[in-house]
Coordinates of C-alpha atoms in Angstrom, one line a residue:
X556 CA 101.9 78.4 169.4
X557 CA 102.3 76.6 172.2
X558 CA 99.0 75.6 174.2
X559 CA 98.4 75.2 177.4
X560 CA 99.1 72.0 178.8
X561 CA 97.9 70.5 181.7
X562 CA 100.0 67.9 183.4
X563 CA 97.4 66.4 185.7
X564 CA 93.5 66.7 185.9
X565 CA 94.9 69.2 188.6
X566 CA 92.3 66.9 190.7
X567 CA 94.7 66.2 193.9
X568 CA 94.5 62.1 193.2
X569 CA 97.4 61.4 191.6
X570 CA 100.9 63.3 190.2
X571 CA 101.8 60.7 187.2
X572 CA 100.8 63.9 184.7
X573 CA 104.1 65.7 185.9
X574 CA 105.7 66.2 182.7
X575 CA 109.5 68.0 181.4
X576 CA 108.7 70.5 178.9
X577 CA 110.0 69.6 175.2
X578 CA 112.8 70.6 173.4
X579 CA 110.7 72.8 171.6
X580 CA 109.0 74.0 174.8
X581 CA 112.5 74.5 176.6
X582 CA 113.6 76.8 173.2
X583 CA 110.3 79.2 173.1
X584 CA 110.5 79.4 177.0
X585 CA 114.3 80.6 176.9
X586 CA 113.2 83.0 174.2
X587 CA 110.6 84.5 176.0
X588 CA 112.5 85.0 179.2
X589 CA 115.2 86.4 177.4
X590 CA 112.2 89.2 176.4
X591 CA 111.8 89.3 180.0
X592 CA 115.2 89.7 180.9
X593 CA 116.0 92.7 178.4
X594 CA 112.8 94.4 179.5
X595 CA 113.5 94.4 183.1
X596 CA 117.7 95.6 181.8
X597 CA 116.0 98.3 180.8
X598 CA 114.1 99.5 183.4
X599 CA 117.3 99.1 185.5
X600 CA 120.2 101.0 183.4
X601 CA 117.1 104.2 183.1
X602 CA 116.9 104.4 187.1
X603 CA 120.8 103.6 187.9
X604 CA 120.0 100.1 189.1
X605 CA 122.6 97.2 189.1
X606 CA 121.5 94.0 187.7
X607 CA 123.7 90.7 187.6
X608 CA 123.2 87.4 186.2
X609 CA 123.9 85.0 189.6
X610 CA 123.5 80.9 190.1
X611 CA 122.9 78.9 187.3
X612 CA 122.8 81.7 184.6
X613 CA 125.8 83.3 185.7
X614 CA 127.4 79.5 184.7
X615 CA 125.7 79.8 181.6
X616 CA 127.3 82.7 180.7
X617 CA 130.7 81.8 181.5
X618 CA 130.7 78.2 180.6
X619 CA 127.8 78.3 177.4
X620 CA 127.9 81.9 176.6
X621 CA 124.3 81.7 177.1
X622 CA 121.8 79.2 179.2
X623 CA 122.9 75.8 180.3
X624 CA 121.3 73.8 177.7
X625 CA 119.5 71.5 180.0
X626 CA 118.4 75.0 182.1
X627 CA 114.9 76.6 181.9
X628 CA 115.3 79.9 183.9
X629 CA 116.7 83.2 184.5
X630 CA 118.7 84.0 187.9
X631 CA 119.1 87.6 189.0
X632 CA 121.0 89.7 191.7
X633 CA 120.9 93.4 192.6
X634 CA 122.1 95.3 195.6
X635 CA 119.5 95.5 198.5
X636 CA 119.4 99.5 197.8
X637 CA 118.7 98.9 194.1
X638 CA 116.3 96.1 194.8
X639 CA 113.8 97.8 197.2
X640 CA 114.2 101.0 194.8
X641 CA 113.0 98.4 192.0
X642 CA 109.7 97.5 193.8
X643 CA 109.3 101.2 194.1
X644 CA 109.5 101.9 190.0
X645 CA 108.2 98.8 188.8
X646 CA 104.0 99.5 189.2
X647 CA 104.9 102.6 186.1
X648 CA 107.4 101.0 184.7
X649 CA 106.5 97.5 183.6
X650 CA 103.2 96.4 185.8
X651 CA 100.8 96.4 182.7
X652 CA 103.0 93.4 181.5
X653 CA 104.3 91.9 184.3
X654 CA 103.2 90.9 188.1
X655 CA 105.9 91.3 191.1
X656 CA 105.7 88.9 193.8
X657 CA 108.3 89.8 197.0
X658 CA 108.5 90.2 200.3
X659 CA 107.4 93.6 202.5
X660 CA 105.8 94.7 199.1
X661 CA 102.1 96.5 200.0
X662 CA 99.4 94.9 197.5
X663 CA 102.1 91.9 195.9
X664 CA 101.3 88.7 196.8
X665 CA 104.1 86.8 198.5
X666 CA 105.3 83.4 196.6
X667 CA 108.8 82.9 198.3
X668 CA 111.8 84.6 200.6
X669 CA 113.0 86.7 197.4
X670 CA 111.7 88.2 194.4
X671 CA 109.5 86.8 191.3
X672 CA 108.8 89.0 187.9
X673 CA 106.0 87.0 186.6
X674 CA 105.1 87.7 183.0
X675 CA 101.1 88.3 182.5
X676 CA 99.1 85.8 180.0
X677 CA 101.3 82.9 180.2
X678 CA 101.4 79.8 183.2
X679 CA 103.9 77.5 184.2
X680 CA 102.5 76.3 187.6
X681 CA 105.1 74.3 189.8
X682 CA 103.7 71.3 192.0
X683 CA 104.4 72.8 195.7
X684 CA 102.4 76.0 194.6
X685 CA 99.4 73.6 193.2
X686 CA 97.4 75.2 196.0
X687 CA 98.5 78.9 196.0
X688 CA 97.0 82.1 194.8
X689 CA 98.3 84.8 192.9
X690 CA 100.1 84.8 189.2
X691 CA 101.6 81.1 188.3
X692 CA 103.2 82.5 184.9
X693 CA 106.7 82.7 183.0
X694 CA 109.0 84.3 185.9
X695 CA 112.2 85.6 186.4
X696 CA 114.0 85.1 190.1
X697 CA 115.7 88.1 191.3
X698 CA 117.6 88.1 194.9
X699 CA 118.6 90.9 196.9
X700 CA 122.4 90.6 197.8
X701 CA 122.8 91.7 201.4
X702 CA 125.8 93.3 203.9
X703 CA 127.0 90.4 205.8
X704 CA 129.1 90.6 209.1
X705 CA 133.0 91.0 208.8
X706 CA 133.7 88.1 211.4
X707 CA 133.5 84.4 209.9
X708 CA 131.6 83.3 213.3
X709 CA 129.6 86.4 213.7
X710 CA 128.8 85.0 209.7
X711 CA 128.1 81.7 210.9
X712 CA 125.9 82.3 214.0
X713 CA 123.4 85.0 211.7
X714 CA 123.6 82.8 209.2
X715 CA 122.4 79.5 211.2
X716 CA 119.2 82.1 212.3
X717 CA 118.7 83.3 208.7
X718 CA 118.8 80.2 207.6
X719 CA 116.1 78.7 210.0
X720 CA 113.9 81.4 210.1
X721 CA 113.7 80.8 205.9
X722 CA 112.9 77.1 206.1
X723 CA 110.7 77.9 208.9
X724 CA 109.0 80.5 206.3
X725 CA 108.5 78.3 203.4
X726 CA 108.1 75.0 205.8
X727 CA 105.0 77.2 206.8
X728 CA 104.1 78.2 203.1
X729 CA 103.9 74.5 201.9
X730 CA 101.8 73.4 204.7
X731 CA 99.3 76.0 204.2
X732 CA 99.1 75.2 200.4
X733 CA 99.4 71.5 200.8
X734 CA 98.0 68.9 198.6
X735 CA 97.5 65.2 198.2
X736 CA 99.3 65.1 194.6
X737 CA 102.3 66.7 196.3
X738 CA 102.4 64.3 199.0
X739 CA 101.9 61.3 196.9
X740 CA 105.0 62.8 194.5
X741 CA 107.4 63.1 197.3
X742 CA 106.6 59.7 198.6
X743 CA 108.7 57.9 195.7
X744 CA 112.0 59.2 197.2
X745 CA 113.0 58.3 200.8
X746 CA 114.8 61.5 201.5
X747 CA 112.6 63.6 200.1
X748 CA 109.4 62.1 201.9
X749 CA 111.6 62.9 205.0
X750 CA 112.0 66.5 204.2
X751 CA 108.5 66.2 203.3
X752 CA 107.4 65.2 207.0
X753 CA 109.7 67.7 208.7
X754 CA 108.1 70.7 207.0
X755 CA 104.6 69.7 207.2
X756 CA 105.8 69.5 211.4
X757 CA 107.4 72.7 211.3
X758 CA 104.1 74.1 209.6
X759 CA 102.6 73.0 211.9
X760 CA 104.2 74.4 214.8
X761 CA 104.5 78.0 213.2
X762 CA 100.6 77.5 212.1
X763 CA 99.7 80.5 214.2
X764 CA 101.0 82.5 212.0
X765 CA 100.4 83.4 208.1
X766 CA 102.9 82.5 205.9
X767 CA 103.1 86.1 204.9
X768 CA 104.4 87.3 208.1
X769 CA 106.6 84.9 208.3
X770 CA 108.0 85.7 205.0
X771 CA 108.0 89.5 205.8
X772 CA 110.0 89.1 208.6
X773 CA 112.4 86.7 207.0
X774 CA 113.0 89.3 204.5
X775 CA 113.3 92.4 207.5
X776 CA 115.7 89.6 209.3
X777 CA 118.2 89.3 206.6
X778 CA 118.9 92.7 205.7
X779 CA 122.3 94.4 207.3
X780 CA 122.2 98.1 206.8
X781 CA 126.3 98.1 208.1
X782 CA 128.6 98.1 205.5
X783 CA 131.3 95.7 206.7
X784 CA 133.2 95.2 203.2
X785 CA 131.6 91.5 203.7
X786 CA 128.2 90.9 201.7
X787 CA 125.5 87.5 200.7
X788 CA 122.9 86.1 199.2
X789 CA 120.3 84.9 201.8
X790 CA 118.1 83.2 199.6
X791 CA 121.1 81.7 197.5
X792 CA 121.6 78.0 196.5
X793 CA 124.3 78.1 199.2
X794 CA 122.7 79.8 201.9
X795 CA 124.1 82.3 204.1
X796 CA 127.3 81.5 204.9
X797 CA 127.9 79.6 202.1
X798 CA 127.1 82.7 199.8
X799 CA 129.5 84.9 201.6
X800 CA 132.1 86.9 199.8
X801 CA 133.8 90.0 200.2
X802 CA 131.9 93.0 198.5
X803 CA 135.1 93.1 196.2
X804 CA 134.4 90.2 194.5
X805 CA 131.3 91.4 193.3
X806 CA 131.4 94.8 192.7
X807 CA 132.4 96.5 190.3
X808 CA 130.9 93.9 188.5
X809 CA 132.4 92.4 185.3
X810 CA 130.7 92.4 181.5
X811 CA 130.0 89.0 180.0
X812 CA 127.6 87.8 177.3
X813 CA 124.5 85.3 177.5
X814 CA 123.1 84.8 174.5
X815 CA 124.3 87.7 172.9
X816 CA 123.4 90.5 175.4
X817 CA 125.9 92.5 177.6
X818 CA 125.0 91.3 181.1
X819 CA 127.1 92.0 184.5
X820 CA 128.3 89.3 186.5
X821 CA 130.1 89.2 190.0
X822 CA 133.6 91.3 189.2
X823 CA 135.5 88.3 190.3
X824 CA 133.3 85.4 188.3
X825 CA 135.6 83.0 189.1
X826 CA 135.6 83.2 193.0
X827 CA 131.7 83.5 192.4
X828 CA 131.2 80.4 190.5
X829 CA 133.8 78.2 192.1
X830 CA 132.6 79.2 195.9
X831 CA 128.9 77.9 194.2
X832 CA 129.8 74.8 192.2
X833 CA 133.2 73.9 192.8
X834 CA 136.8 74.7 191.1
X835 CA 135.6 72.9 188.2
X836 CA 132.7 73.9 187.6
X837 CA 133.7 74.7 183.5
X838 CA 133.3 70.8 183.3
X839 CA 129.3 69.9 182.8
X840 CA 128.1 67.1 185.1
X841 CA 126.8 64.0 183.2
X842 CA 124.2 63.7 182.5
X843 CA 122.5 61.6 184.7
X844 CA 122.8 64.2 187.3
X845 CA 121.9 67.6 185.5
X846 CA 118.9 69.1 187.1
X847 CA 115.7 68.4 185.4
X848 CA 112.7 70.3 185.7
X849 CA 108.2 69.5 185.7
X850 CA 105.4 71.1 185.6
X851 CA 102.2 70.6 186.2
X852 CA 101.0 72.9 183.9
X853 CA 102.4 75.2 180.5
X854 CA 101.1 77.9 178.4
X855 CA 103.0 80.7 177.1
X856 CA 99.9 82.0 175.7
X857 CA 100.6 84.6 173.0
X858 CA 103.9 84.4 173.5
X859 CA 104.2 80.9 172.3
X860 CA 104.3 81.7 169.0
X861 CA 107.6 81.9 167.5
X862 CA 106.8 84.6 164.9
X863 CA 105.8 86.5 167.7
X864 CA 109.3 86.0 169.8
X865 CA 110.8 87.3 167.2
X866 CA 109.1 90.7 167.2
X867 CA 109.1 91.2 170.5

């Protein structure tokens, strides 16, 4: 079993404690979400809900047949329709074992733009949310894939607003959350300490307002309810624009496996994945530039144990 580890005194002096989770950490995690991820499968194919694999795990899939190796989360995508009648069945459904954190959601608490499935009894508490309330455990991302406009500059203009109004959201969310180890973390990188600054400004300026309303309408902002034949990702790696496709290449979606589940992908993976990482994205970057990942604190409580995993 794997206990809880704390990275730092979680005093705000310092942020040396950060740490990567272990091999053997990175294995148990990816076991457990994989739980998570055929749990919440379920509860979609019994209400008619589309789920997809997007981002990184929809490379996995194609490239590793499963998680990139040097990965350590689950991304998801459902239609907008699909993913507000989620937060509708999800209380009866699965909220005895699972917290849901999303926007325009009465009685969730509100962690980012999009949605989290947090699983209950277990923490893996990131840096930036040091400060934050609600559920820091094992989550699952899922964004909500949104009708875009037809026209590449009507896409452009409403996508430079979306876009603003989501780092104005989450420039808000870290400054009210704030806290000495991030700010001593950030100052080891010079572009990163800029970013840094800007936020804690644009907090600042938006401090009249609570991050929840900001995130609230954020979400409100970004949904299209014409159907153009044109459809995003708002709160995609990409952004906006960049996350634009035609609703073709999505839908119907296409059957892959990830570690030996059937999971839908965008119909047209290929378009997908290459408008996200490039026409070569089947080659794996070295090394020295695959994403890593700390913590400042890990327990997958009872889930740690591998015995367990196995049942479950």
């Amino acid at each position: 079993m794997i206990s809880s580890r704390k990275a730092m005194a979680v005093s705000e002096e310092n942020a040396e404690g950060l740490y990567e989770p272990t091999a053997d950490e990175m294995a148990r995690m990816k076991r457990v979400m994989l739980m998570m991820y055929r749990d919440v499968a379920r509860v979609c194919r019994e209400n008619g809900l589309t789920l997809m694999l997007g981002g990184g795990s929809a490379l996995g899939a194609v490239r590793h047949g499963g998680y990139i190796p040097w990965d350590d989360d689950i991304d998801l995508m459902m239609p907008r329709a699909d993913y507000e009648a989620f937060k509708r069945v999800f209380p009866q459904a699965l909220g005895e074992k699972y917290v849901l954190q999303a926007p325009n959601t009465p009685g969730c608490e509100i962690s980012n733009t999009f949605m989290k499935i947090i699983l209950r009894g277990t923490e893996r508490l990131e840096l930036q949310k040091l400060n934050a309330p609600g559920a820091h455990g094992l989550w699952l991302d899922v964004f909500p894939i949104d009708n875009a406009p037809a026209s590449a500059a009507a896409r452009a203009v409403r996508g430079f607003f979306i876009d603003a109004l989501n780092y104005l959201a989450v420039s808000n969310y870290l400054r009210t959350f704030d806290s000495a180890a991030l700010r001593e973390y950030v100052s080891a990188a010079p572009a990163a300490k800029r970013n840094y600054r800007l936020r804690m400004a644009l907090g600042a300026l938006t401090a009249f307002l609570p991050y929840r309303t900001l995130y609230n309408l954020f979400d409100r902002a970004a949904q299209m309810k014409k159907n153009t034949g044109w459809i995003t990702v708002p709160t995609g790696i990409r952004h906006y624009a960049g996350e634009a496709h035609r609703a073709s290449a999505y839908f119907p979606p296409s059957e892959w496996k990830f570690e030996g589940e059937m999971v839908l992908l965008p119909g047209d993976a290929h378009e997908y994945l290459s408008q996200l990482y490039g026409p070569d994205y089947m080659t794996p970057p070295p090394e020295g530039r695959r994403e890593r990942h700390y913590y400042v604190a890990l327990d997958l409580g009872a889930y740690g144990n591998e015995a367990d995993d196995e049942k479950r």
